Amino acid sequence: MNIENITTVGVCGAGSMGAGIVQTAAQAGFQVKVVDVSEVVWARALKTITTSLERMLKKEKISEADMAAALARISFSTDVATLAGVPFIFEAVFESAEVKKELFGKLDAVCGDDVIYATNTSSLAITEMAALVKRPANFIGMHFFNPVPMMKLVEIIPGMQTVQATTDLALAMAEKIGKTSITCKDTPGFVVNRLLVPYMLDAVRLLEEGVASAADIDTAMKLGCGMPMGPLELQDYAGTDIGYHVGNIFYDYMKDARFAPPGLLRNMIKAGYLGRKTGKGFYDYSDK
Ligand code: CAA
């Protein structure tokens, strides 16, 4: 299969990462068929996509015609069968081996032999997930970053059975949708999260130890190191539960204390302080 022959892509999962992939692929000119189990999730995703495109319009990065064309290329269904015949499918469903297993079973039942599956997982092993599908040679990791329409990077992670043609196609796909890719081994965290997760958890440890306030920790990293967001601000942005969940998975796998979520973070999750999405995390967003 050649990237030039691909005009339609599929995206399974319309959460924040899935919605970002849908938008990015539609802006790159692909017809995008989206599948999620719920119309409610899709309504939220469409709002996220529209808001993101409007911000780009305001910043004069795109025209009104670009925005309308991108939205017109997107279609949604709750039925996986609508992806029959689609040559390239991004998977961005909930980070659970069970949920992914069920989805790939359904996809394998309707998709052709040449279909490429690109999973956006950040915490599950690619080789292990590839073992769930009929053709692991056509299976690869393509890990995007939040917010997907703004972040330029995609990590490309071949599994043990992935063939070179699949990797080449994933690299070409990343380029076609305007991303820069790096290739890395199938190890926990790949490159970015291997470095980012201990950094973010260390920031929580500093706060826990009373070394500095949340605002001062964030200011230190923004003004001292040129980070666009401080480590605590970033956790509120992505959802404190995400770092907690991912840290636990990596810790279980590597038994490296740097990945063990600190008690403060655990208590925040229990209290429902999940960051922006719940109105409270390291900061208060209740007035926004
Ligand atoms: N689409 C979506 N979100 C947008 C956007 C767009 N077109 N334009 C801006 N944003 C978001 C910002 O996050 C932020 O939200 P609020 O307005 O609600 O505060 C706001 O819009 C900021 O907009 P600005 O125009 O002021 O900001 P900016 O354009 O200069 O930069 C940013 C925004 C690119 C997100 C920048 O802050 C940044 O790079 N932050 C760090 C993000 C990061 O580190 N991401 C990686 C997370 S880790 C991860 O993703 C790993 C994983 O496994 C999931």
Short mmCIF file of C-alpha atoms and ligand atoms in Angstrom, two decimals:
data_model
loop_
_atom_site.label_atom_id
_atom_site.label_comp_id
_atom_site.label_asym_id
_atom_site.label_seq_id
_atom_site.Cartn_x
_atom_site.Cartn_y
_atom_site.Cartn_z
CA MET A 1 0.00 0.00 0.00
CA ASN A 2 1.16 3.51 -0.85
CA ILE A 3 0.33 6.73 1.04
CA GLU A 4 -0.76 8.37 -2.25
CA ASN A 5 -3.49 5.74 -2.65
CA ILE A 6 -5.00 6.42 0.76
CA THR A 7 -7.84 8.94 0.71
CA THR A 8 -9.84 7.74 3.74
CA VAL A 9 -8.70 6.94 7.25
CA GLY A 10 -10.59 5.56 10.23
CA VAL A 11 -10.33 6.76 13.83
CA CYS A 12 -11.66 4.59 16.67
CA GLY A 13 -12.26 6.54 19.85
CA ALA A 14 -13.38 10.18 20.04
CA GLY A 15 -11.89 11.21 23.39
CA SER A 16 -9.46 14.14 23.50
CA MET A 17 -6.65 12.30 21.65
CA GLY A 18 -9.05 10.71 19.13
CA ALA A 19 -10.73 14.05 18.41
CA GLY A 20 -7.32 15.64 17.84
CA ILE A 21 -6.32 12.89 15.39
CA VAL A 22 -9.66 13.24 13.55
CA GLN A 23 -9.13 17.01 13.18
CA THR A 24 -5.50 16.68 12.10
CA ALA A 25 -6.28 14.03 9.47
CA ALA A 26 -9.29 15.99 8.15
CA GLN A 27 -7.20 19.18 7.87
CA ALA A 28 -4.60 17.17 5.91
CA GLY A 29 -7.28 16.32 3.32
CA PHE A 30 -8.32 12.80 4.36
CA GLN A 31 -11.93 11.69 4.55
CA VAL A 32 -12.18 10.64 8.19
CA LYS A 33 -14.58 7.97 9.40
CA VAL A 34 -14.90 8.10 13.18
CA VAL A 35 -16.28 5.32 15.38
CA ASP A 36 -17.10 5.53 19.08
CA VAL A 37 -19.62 3.71 21.24
CA SER A 38 -21.50 6.86 22.15
CA GLU A 39 -23.16 9.78 20.32
CA VAL A 40 -22.64 11.83 23.51
CA VAL A 41 -18.87 11.38 23.28
CA TRP A 42 -19.03 12.34 19.62
CA ALA A 43 -21.03 15.53 20.36
CA ARG A 44 -18.29 16.56 22.81
CA ALA A 45 -15.54 15.66 20.32
CA LEU A 46 -17.17 17.68 17.55
CA LYS A 47 -17.36 20.67 19.89
CA THR A 48 -13.65 20.27 20.75
CA ILE A 49 -12.76 20.06 17.05
CA THR A 50 -14.89 23.08 16.12
CA THR A 51 -13.43 25.16 18.97
CA SER A 52 -9.89 24.18 18.00
CA LEU A 53 -10.51 25.11 14.33
CA GLU A 54 -12.08 28.42 15.40
CA ARG A 55 -8.93 29.25 17.42
CA MET A 56 -6.82 28.53 14.33
CA LEU A 57 -9.15 30.72 12.26
CA LYS A 58 -8.83 33.58 14.76
CA LYS A 59 -5.04 33.26 14.69
CA GLU A 60 -5.28 33.31 10.84
CA LYS A 61 -3.62 29.91 10.56
CA ILE A 62 -6.51 28.63 8.44
CA SER A 63 -9.31 30.23 6.36
CA GLU A 64 -13.06 29.82 6.81
CA ALA A 65 -13.07 27.64 3.69
CA ASP A 66 -10.34 25.39 5.21
CA MET A 67 -12.41 25.02 8.35
CA ALA A 68 -15.62 24.16 6.49
CA ALA A 69 -13.78 21.69 4.23
CA ALA A 70 -12.14 19.93 7.20
CA LEU A 71 -15.47 19.56 9.02
CA ALA A 72 -17.17 18.30 5.83
CA ARG A 73 -14.61 15.47 5.53
CA ILE A 74 -15.56 14.00 8.92
CA SER A 75 -18.31 11.42 9.44
CA PHE A 76 -19.29 9.56 12.60
CA SER A 77 -20.90 6.21 13.40
CA THR A 78 -21.27 3.93 16.41
CA ASP A 79 -20.93 0.94 14.05
CA VAL A 80 -17.43 -0.50 13.46
CA ALA A 81 -18.73 -2.02 10.20
CA THR A 82 -18.56 1.48 8.62
CA LEU A 83 -14.76 1.01 8.63
CA ALA A 84 -14.92 -1.96 6.22
CA GLY A 85 -12.62 -1.14 3.28
CA VAL A 86 -10.82 1.72 5.08
CA PRO A 87 -7.07 1.09 4.53
CA PHE A 88 -5.58 2.88 7.57
CA ILE A 89 -7.16 2.95 11.03
CA PHE A 90 -5.99 4.96 14.04
CA GLU A 91 -7.01 3.45 17.37
CA ALA A 92 -7.40 5.89 20.28
CA VAL A 93 -9.91 4.20 22.58
CA PHE A 94 -9.69 4.01 26.38
CA GLU A 95 -6.32 2.73 27.69
CA SER A 96 -7.51 -0.72 28.69
CA ALA A 97 -6.27 -3.99 27.19
CA GLU A 98 -9.83 -5.40 27.48
CA VAL A 99 -11.46 -2.48 25.64
CA LYS A 100 -8.81 -2.61 22.91
CA LYS A 101 -9.10 -6.39 22.57
CA GLU A 102 -12.85 -6.14 22.01
CA LEU A 103 -12.40 -3.36 19.45
CA PHE A 104 -9.70 -5.17 17.45
CA GLY A 105 -11.84 -8.32 17.40
CA LYS A 106 -14.66 -6.30 15.82
CA LEU A 107 -12.30 -4.54 13.40
CA ASP A 108 -10.69 -7.82 12.28
CA ALA A 109 -14.16 -9.16 11.47
CA VAL A 110 -14.90 -6.35 8.99
CA CYS A 111 -11.54 -5.03 7.71
CA GLY A 112 -9.55 -6.31 4.74
CA ASP A 113 -6.21 -8.16 4.87
CA ASP A 114 -4.14 -5.06 4.00
CA VAL A 115 -5.54 -2.79 6.69
CA ILE A 116 -2.99 -0.98 8.86
CA TYR A 117 -3.79 -0.47 12.53
CA ALA A 118 -1.96 2.44 14.23
CA THR A 119 -2.52 2.55 17.97
CA ASN A 120 -2.12 5.77 19.95
CA THR A 121 -1.52 3.96 23.23
CA SER A 122 0.86 5.63 25.69
CA SER A 123 0.97 2.88 28.30
CA LEU A 124 0.37 -0.52 26.68
CA ALA A 125 3.05 -2.52 24.88
CA ILE A 126 2.75 -2.49 21.08
CA THR A 127 3.90 -6.11 20.65
CA GLU A 128 1.37 -7.28 23.23
CA MET A 129 -1.44 -5.40 21.50
CA ALA A 130 -0.33 -6.62 18.06
CA ALA A 131 -0.82 -10.15 19.36
CA LEU A 132 -4.56 -9.35 19.61
CA VAL A 133 -5.00 -8.92 15.85
CA LYS A 134 -5.02 -11.30 12.90
CA ARG A 135 -2.12 -9.58 11.11
CA PRO A 136 0.45 -8.26 13.63
CA ALA A 137 2.79 -7.40 10.71
CA ASN A 138 0.38 -4.56 9.87
CA PHE A 139 0.22 -3.23 13.42
CA ILE A 140 2.20 -0.23 14.73
CA GLY A 141 2.23 2.41 17.45
CA MET A 142 1.70 6.07 16.47
CA HIS A 143 1.78 8.08 19.67
CA PHE A 144 0.43 11.64 19.48
CA PHE A 145 0.62 14.44 22.08
CA ASN A 146 -2.00 16.63 23.67
CA PRO A 147 -3.33 18.92 22.18
CA VAL A 148 -2.88 16.86 19.00
CA PRO A 149 -3.62 19.67 16.50
CA MET A 150 -0.88 21.83 18.09
CA MET A 151 1.84 19.35 19.03
CA LYS A 152 4.12 18.51 16.11
CA LEU A 153 5.50 15.17 17.27
CA VAL A 154 4.44 11.59 16.61
CA GLU A 155 6.41 8.70 18.10
CA ILE A 156 6.44 5.72 15.72
CA ILE A 157 6.84 2.40 17.51
CA PRO A 158 7.10 -0.84 15.55
CA GLY A 159 6.26 -4.00 17.51
CA MET A 160 8.32 -7.19 17.27
CA GLN A 161 6.27 -8.49 14.32
CA THR A 162 5.73 -5.18 12.49
CA VAL A 163 7.15 -5.32 8.94
CA GLN A 164 9.21 -2.46 7.45
CA ALA A 165 6.45 -1.63 4.92
CA THR A 166 4.09 -0.85 7.82
CA THR A 167 6.69 1.37 9.50
CA ASP A 168 7.35 3.17 6.20
CA LEU A 169 3.63 3.77 5.72
CA ALA A 170 3.23 5.10 9.28
CA LEU A 171 6.18 7.47 8.71
CA ALA A 172 4.61 8.65 5.45
CA MET A 173 1.23 9.08 7.17
CA ALA A 174 2.81 11.19 9.94
CA GLU A 175 4.44 13.42 7.33
CA LYS A 176 1.23 13.72 5.29
CA ILE A 177 -0.70 14.94 8.34
CA GLY A 178 1.96 17.54 9.07
CA LYS A 179 3.79 15.88 11.95
CA THR A 180 7.46 15.24 12.60
CA SER A 181 8.14 11.69 13.66
CA ILE A 182 10.77 9.88 15.66
CA THR A 183 11.07 6.09 15.72
CA CYS A 184 11.72 4.23 18.94
CA LYS A 185 11.72 0.80 20.56
CA ASP A 186 8.64 -0.73 22.17
CA THR A 187 9.57 0.03 25.78
CA PRO A 188 7.43 1.62 28.54
CA GLY A 189 6.95 5.35 27.95
CA PHE A 190 8.70 5.26 24.57
CA VAL A 191 10.88 8.42 24.59
CA VAL A 192 8.66 11.32 25.68
CA ASN A 193 6.79 9.75 28.58
CA ARG A 194 9.92 7.94 29.80
CA LEU A 195 11.40 11.40 30.41
CA LEU A 196 8.23 13.40 31.07
CA VAL A 197 6.48 11.19 33.66
CA PRO A 198 9.32 11.16 36.26
CA TYR A 199 9.72 14.93 35.72
CA MET A 200 6.02 15.59 36.34
CA LEU A 201 5.93 13.27 39.37
CA ASP A 202 9.06 14.93 40.79
CA ALA A 203 7.26 18.28 40.60
CA VAL A 204 4.46 16.77 42.73
CA ARG A 205 7.10 15.49 45.19
CA LEU A 206 8.57 19.01 45.48
CA LEU A 207 5.11 20.38 46.25
CA GLU A 208 4.47 17.56 48.73
CA GLU A 209 7.75 18.34 50.52
CA GLY A 210 6.87 22.04 50.69
CA VAL A 211 9.93 23.03 48.68
CA ALA A 212 7.93 25.68 46.78
CA SER A 213 4.33 26.56 45.91
CA ALA A 214 2.65 25.12 42.80
CA ALA A 215 2.82 28.50 41.08
CA ASP A 216 6.52 28.90 41.90
CA ILE A 217 7.39 25.38 40.68
CA ASP A 218 5.61 26.12 37.39
CA THR A 219 7.16 29.58 37.04
CA ALA A 220 10.60 28.08 37.70
CA MET A 221 10.31 25.64 34.81
CA LYS A 222 8.64 28.13 32.44
CA LEU A 223 11.08 30.98 32.99
CA GLY A 224 14.13 28.94 33.96
CA CYS A 225 13.89 26.31 31.24
CA GLY A 226 11.58 27.78 28.60
CA MET A 227 8.83 25.17 29.08
CA PRO A 228 5.52 26.32 27.52
CA MET A 229 3.65 25.07 30.59
CA GLY A 230 4.92 24.25 34.08
CA PRO A 231 4.84 20.56 35.19
CA LEU A 232 1.83 21.01 37.52
CA GLU A 233 -0.09 23.18 35.07
CA LEU A 234 0.55 20.50 32.44
CA GLN A 235 -0.82 17.75 34.70
CA ASP A 236 -3.98 19.80 35.29
CA TYR A 237 -4.22 20.32 31.53
CA ALA A 238 -3.84 16.63 30.62
CA GLY A 239 -5.80 15.36 33.67
CA THR A 240 -4.02 14.43 36.91
CA ASP A 241 -5.56 10.95 36.62
CA ILE A 242 -3.68 10.35 33.35
CA GLY A 243 -0.21 10.83 34.89
CA TYR A 244 -1.29 8.78 37.89
CA HIS A 245 -2.58 5.92 35.73
CA VAL A 246 0.42 5.92 33.39
CA GLY A 247 2.91 6.24 36.31
CA ASN A 248 1.37 3.18 37.99
CA ILE A 249 1.55 1.10 34.81
CA PHE A 250 5.21 2.00 34.21
CA TYR A 251 6.06 1.38 37.88
CA ASP A 252 4.41 -2.07 37.79
CA TYR A 253 6.46 -2.90 34.72
CA MET A 254 9.86 -1.44 35.65
CA LYS A 255 9.76 -1.33 39.46
CA ASP A 256 11.57 2.01 39.19
CA ALA A 257 10.61 4.31 42.08
CA ARG A 258 10.78 7.39 39.82
CA PHE A 259 7.50 6.22 38.22
CA ALA A 260 5.65 5.57 41.50
CA PRO A 261 2.95 8.26 41.89
CA PRO A 262 3.41 10.24 45.15
CA GLY A 263 0.79 10.15 47.91
CA LEU A 264 -0.39 13.69 47.18
CA LEU A 265 -1.33 12.71 43.64
CA ARG A 266 -3.10 9.57 44.84
CA ASN A 267 -5.16 11.62 47.30
CA MET A 268 -6.01 14.18 44.62
CA ILE A 269 -7.40 11.40 42.42
CA LYS A 270 -9.48 10.09 45.35
CA ALA A 271 -10.78 13.61 46.02
CA GLY A 272 -11.75 14.05 42.37
CA TYR A 273 -9.18 16.83 41.78
CA LEU A 274 -8.49 15.76 38.20
CA GLY A 275 -7.44 19.15 36.88
CA ARG A 276 -9.22 21.44 34.43
CA LYS A 277 -11.85 18.86 33.52
CA THR A 278 -13.24 18.75 37.09
CA GLY A 279 -12.57 22.43 37.90
CA LYS A 280 -9.84 21.66 40.44
CA GLY A 281 -6.38 20.13 40.39
CA PHE A 282 -3.17 21.79 41.51
CA TYR A 283 -5.05 25.01 40.69
CA ASP A 284 -8.69 26.10 40.97
CA TYR A 285 -10.62 26.51 37.69
CA SER A 286 -14.10 26.81 39.20
CA ASP A 287 -14.57 30.34 37.79
CA LYS A 288 -13.64 29.32 34.19
N1 CAA B 1 -6.43 23.38 19.49
C1 CAA B 1 -6.46 22.87 20.73
N2 CAA B 1 -6.02 23.52 21.81
C2 CAA B 1 -5.49 24.73 21.64
C3 CAA B 1 -5.41 25.32 20.38
C4 CAA B 1 -5.91 24.60 19.26
N3 CAA B 1 -5.92 25.09 18.02
N4 CAA B 1 -4.82 26.54 20.49
C5 CAA B 1 -4.58 26.69 21.80
N5 CAA B 1 -4.94 25.60 22.51
C6 CAA B 1 -5.05 25.54 23.96
C7 CAA B 1 -4.05 25.58 25.05
O1 CAA B 1 -3.78 24.43 25.66
C8 CAA B 1 -4.68 26.55 26.08
O2 CAA B 1 -5.93 26.36 26.69
P1 CAA B 1 -6.77 27.56 27.46
O3 CAA B 1 -7.04 28.71 26.58
O4 CAA B 1 -8.05 26.91 27.82
O5 CAA B 1 -5.95 27.97 28.64
C9 CAA B 1 -4.90 27.57 25.18
O6 CAA B 1 -5.49 26.84 24.12
C10 CAA B 1 -3.66 28.36 25.12
O7 CAA B 1 -3.70 28.96 23.97
P2 CAA B 1 -2.54 29.97 23.62
O8 CAA B 1 -2.89 30.48 22.29
O9 CAA B 1 -2.39 30.94 24.73
O10 CAA B 1 -1.27 29.03 23.69
P3 CAA B 1 -0.24 28.66 22.58
O11 CAA B 1 -0.91 28.50 21.27
O12 CAA B 1 0.88 29.62 22.68
O13 CAA B 1 0.28 27.22 23.09
C11 CAA B 1 0.24 24.92 23.61
C12 CAA B 1 -0.58 26.22 23.45
C13 CAA B 1 0.82 24.51 22.24
C14 CAA B 1 -0.69 23.85 24.11
C15 CAA B 1 1.45 25.17 24.60
O14 CAA B 1 0.95 25.68 25.81
C16 CAA B 1 2.22 23.91 24.88
O15 CAA B 1 3.03 23.46 24.09
N6 CAA B 1 2.00 23.28 26.06
C17 CAA B 1 2.65 22.03 26.46
C18 CAA B 1 1.83 20.88 25.97
C19 CAA B 1 2.51 19.55 26.21
O16 CAA B 1 3.55 19.45 26.83
N7 CAA B 1 1.88 18.49 25.71
C20 CAA B 1 2.34 17.15 25.91
C21 CAA B 1 1.51 16.56 26.95
S1 CAA B 1 2.07 14.93 27.36
C22 CAA B 1 1.24 13.94 26.35
O17 CAA B 1 0.45 14.34 25.54
C23 CAA B 1 1.64 12.51 26.50
C24 CAA B 1 0.61 11.51 26.34
O18 CAA B 1 0.95 10.35 26.40
C25 CAA B 1 -0.83 11.83 26.11
#
